[in-house]
Amino acid sequence: MWSVPYDYNLYSNWLGVGISAPGVTKNGEGNTWFNQMYHDSSSDTLGFSRKEYYSESSTLIYKDDKLQISGIMTTGHHAIVRITVRPVNDSDLADFHANGS
């Protein structure tokens, strides 16, 4: 979830990263994951962290037992967001062969 406001006198940039429960591909009727991540808290179907980016840009991290999601966002009107998804255990990474074999 990300939000970049029109009026910085009243609002700030916000970023949220999270992971849905296994098998959950959509939120309940009439609710969106954006609204939950912006206004509410984690639930059984969606765990997340969120952070306000007003004057500094530090990394936001959320992880479960298998994945770690980290994100960072700039503080300006033309915000840049960088999200990284990686396994918690490096042994779960796929093998990489530079020669293509």
mmCIF file of C-alpha atoms in Angstrom:
data_model
loop_
_atom_site.group_PDB
_atom_site.id
_atom_site.type_symbol
_atom_site.label_atom_id
_atom_site.label_comp_id
_atom_site.label_asym_id
_atom_site.label_seq_id
_atom_site.Cartn_x
_atom_site.Cartn_y
_atom_site.Cartn_z
ATOM 1 C CA MET A 1 0.000 0.000 0.000
ATOM 2 C CA TRP A 2 1.288 3.457 -0.741
ATOM 3 C CA SER A 3 -0.186 6.905 -0.441
ATOM 4 C CA VAL A 4 1.213 10.198 -1.707
ATOM 5 C CA PRO A 5 -1.044 13.113 -0.745
ATOM 6 C CA TYR A 6 -1.914 16.180 -2.728
ATOM 7 C CA ASP A 7 -1.647 18.483 0.313
ATOM 8 C CA TYR A 8 1.500 18.098 2.420
ATOM 9 C CA ASN A 9 0.168 20.672 4.897
ATOM 10 C CA LEU A 10 -2.336 18.077 6.123
ATOM 11 C CA TYR A 11 -0.936 14.663 5.121
ATOM 12 C CA SER A 12 2.288 12.683 4.642
ATOM 13 C CA ASN A 13 3.510 9.857 2.432
ATOM 14 C CA TRP A 14 2.680 6.386 3.779
ATOM 15 C CA LEU A 15 3.952 2.938 2.799
ATOM 16 C CA GLY A 16 2.679 -0.466 3.893
ATOM 17 C CA VAL A 17 4.057 -3.929 3.127
ATOM 18 C CA GLY A 18 2.460 -7.212 4.051
ATOM 19 C CA ILE A 19 1.691 -10.829 3.295
ATOM 20 C CA SER A 20 -1.713 -12.456 2.947
ATOM 21 C CA ALA A 21 -2.414 -15.818 4.561
ATOM 22 C CA PRO A 22 -1.779 -18.892 2.376
ATOM 23 C CA GLY A 23 -4.620 -19.357 -0.105
ATOM 24 C CA VAL A 24 -6.086 -15.873 0.463
ATOM 25 C CA THR A 25 -6.221 -13.963 -2.823
ATOM 26 C CA LYS A 26 -8.808 -11.286 -2.058
ATOM 27 C CA ASN A 27 -10.169 -9.365 0.895
ATOM 28 C CA GLY A 28 -13.718 -9.496 2.244
ATOM 29 C CA GLU A 29 -16.633 -7.976 0.367
ATOM 30 C CA GLY A 30 -16.665 -4.170 0.492
ATOM 31 C CA ASN A 31 -13.187 -3.951 1.993
ATOM 32 C CA THR A 32 -9.858 -3.473 0.270
ATOM 33 C CA TRP A 33 -6.374 -4.350 1.398
ATOM 34 C CA PHE A 34 -5.434 -0.713 0.798
ATOM 35 C CA ASN A 35 -8.092 0.468 3.271
ATOM 36 C CA GLN A 36 -7.106 -2.164 5.814
ATOM 37 C CA MET A 37 -3.406 -1.310 5.538
ATOM 38 C CA TYR A 38 -4.023 2.452 5.635
ATOM 39 C CA HIS A 39 -6.661 2.644 8.384
ATOM 40 C CA ASP A 40 -6.668 -0.615 10.370
ATOM 41 C CA SER A 41 -4.361 -3.319 11.688
ATOM 42 C CA SER A 42 -3.216 -6.810 10.745
ATOM 43 C CA SER A 43 -5.786 -9.612 10.702
ATOM 44 C CA ASP A 44 -5.875 -13.395 10.306
ATOM 45 C CA THR A 45 -5.903 -12.990 6.520
ATOM 46 C CA LEU A 46 -3.409 -10.113 6.122
ATOM 47 C CA GLY A 47 -0.358 -9.292 8.207
ATOM 48 C CA PHE A 48 1.479 -6.035 7.517
ATOM 49 C CA SER A 49 3.532 -3.094 8.750
ATOM 50 C CA ARG A 50 3.144 0.520 7.677
ATOM 51 C CA LYS A 51 5.231 3.639 8.110
ATOM 52 C CA GLU A 52 4.818 7.362 7.629
ATOM 53 C CA TYR A 53 7.434 9.010 5.418
ATOM 54 C CA TYR A 54 7.388 12.671 6.378
ATOM 55 C CA SER A 55 10.958 13.849 6.912
ATOM 56 C CA GLU A 56 13.127 10.734 6.679
ATOM 57 C CA SER A 57 13.296 7.554 4.619
ATOM 58 C CA SER A 58 14.131 4.437 6.589
ATOM 59 C CA THR A 59 13.413 0.833 5.666
ATOM 60 C CA LEU A 60 10.106 -0.777 6.579
ATOM 61 C CA ILE A 61 10.158 -4.575 7.095
ATOM 62 C CA TYR A 62 7.462 -7.215 7.458
ATOM 63 C CA LYS A 63 8.158 -10.946 7.575
ATOM 64 C CA ASP A 64 6.521 -14.244 8.331
ATOM 65 C CA ASP A 65 8.173 -17.648 8.661
ATOM 66 C CA LYS A 66 8.931 -17.898 4.909
ATOM 67 C CA LEU A 67 9.181 -14.423 3.351
ATOM 68 C CA GLN A 68 10.593 -11.027 4.241
ATOM 69 C CA ILE A 69 9.337 -7.907 2.484
ATOM 70 C CA SER A 70 11.243 -4.674 2.881
ATOM 71 C CA GLY A 71 10.290 -1.319 1.462
ATOM 72 C CA ILE A 72 11.501 2.231 1.421
ATOM 73 C CA MET A 73 9.844 5.389 0.116
ATOM 74 C CA THR A 74 11.047 8.915 -0.535
ATOM 75 C CA THR A 75 9.280 11.843 1.116
ATOM 76 C CA GLY A 76 8.519 14.103 -1.852
ATOM 77 C CA HIS A 77 5.585 14.667 -4.194
ATOM 78 C CA HIS A 78 7.101 12.397 -6.855
ATOM 79 C CA ALA A 79 7.788 9.558 -4.437
ATOM 80 C CA ILE A 80 9.942 6.608 -5.378
ATOM 81 C CA VAL A 81 9.175 3.259 -3.739
ATOM 82 C CA ARG A 82 11.530 0.280 -3.655
ATOM 83 C CA ILE A 83 10.182 -3.102 -2.508
ATOM 84 C CA THR A 84 12.290 -6.236 -1.997
ATOM 85 C CA VAL A 85 10.805 -9.699 -1.471
ATOM 86 C CA ARG A 86 13.141 -12.475 -0.369
ATOM 87 C CA PRO A 87 12.977 -15.762 1.491
ATOM 88 C CA VAL A 88 13.756 -15.662 5.215
ATOM 89 C CA ASN A 89 16.153 -18.594 4.744
ATOM 90 C CA ASP A 90 18.858 -18.035 2.123
ATOM 91 C CA SER A 91 18.814 -21.788 1.462
ATOM 92 C CA ASP A 92 15.376 -21.260 -0.143
ATOM 93 C CA LEU A 93 16.882 -19.092 -2.911
ATOM 94 C CA ALA A 94 17.059 -20.635 -6.379
ATOM 95 C CA ASP A 95 20.498 -21.598 -7.661
ATOM 96 C CA PHE A 96 22.049 -19.136 -10.108
ATOM 97 C CA HIS A 97 24.434 -20.233 -12.840
ATOM 98 C CA ALA A 98 26.184 -17.414 -14.693
ATOM 99 C CA ASN A 99 26.897 -19.617 -17.715
ATOM 100 C CA GLY A 100 23.216 -20.453 -18.209
ATOM 101 C CA SER A 101 23.511 -24.139 -17.375
#
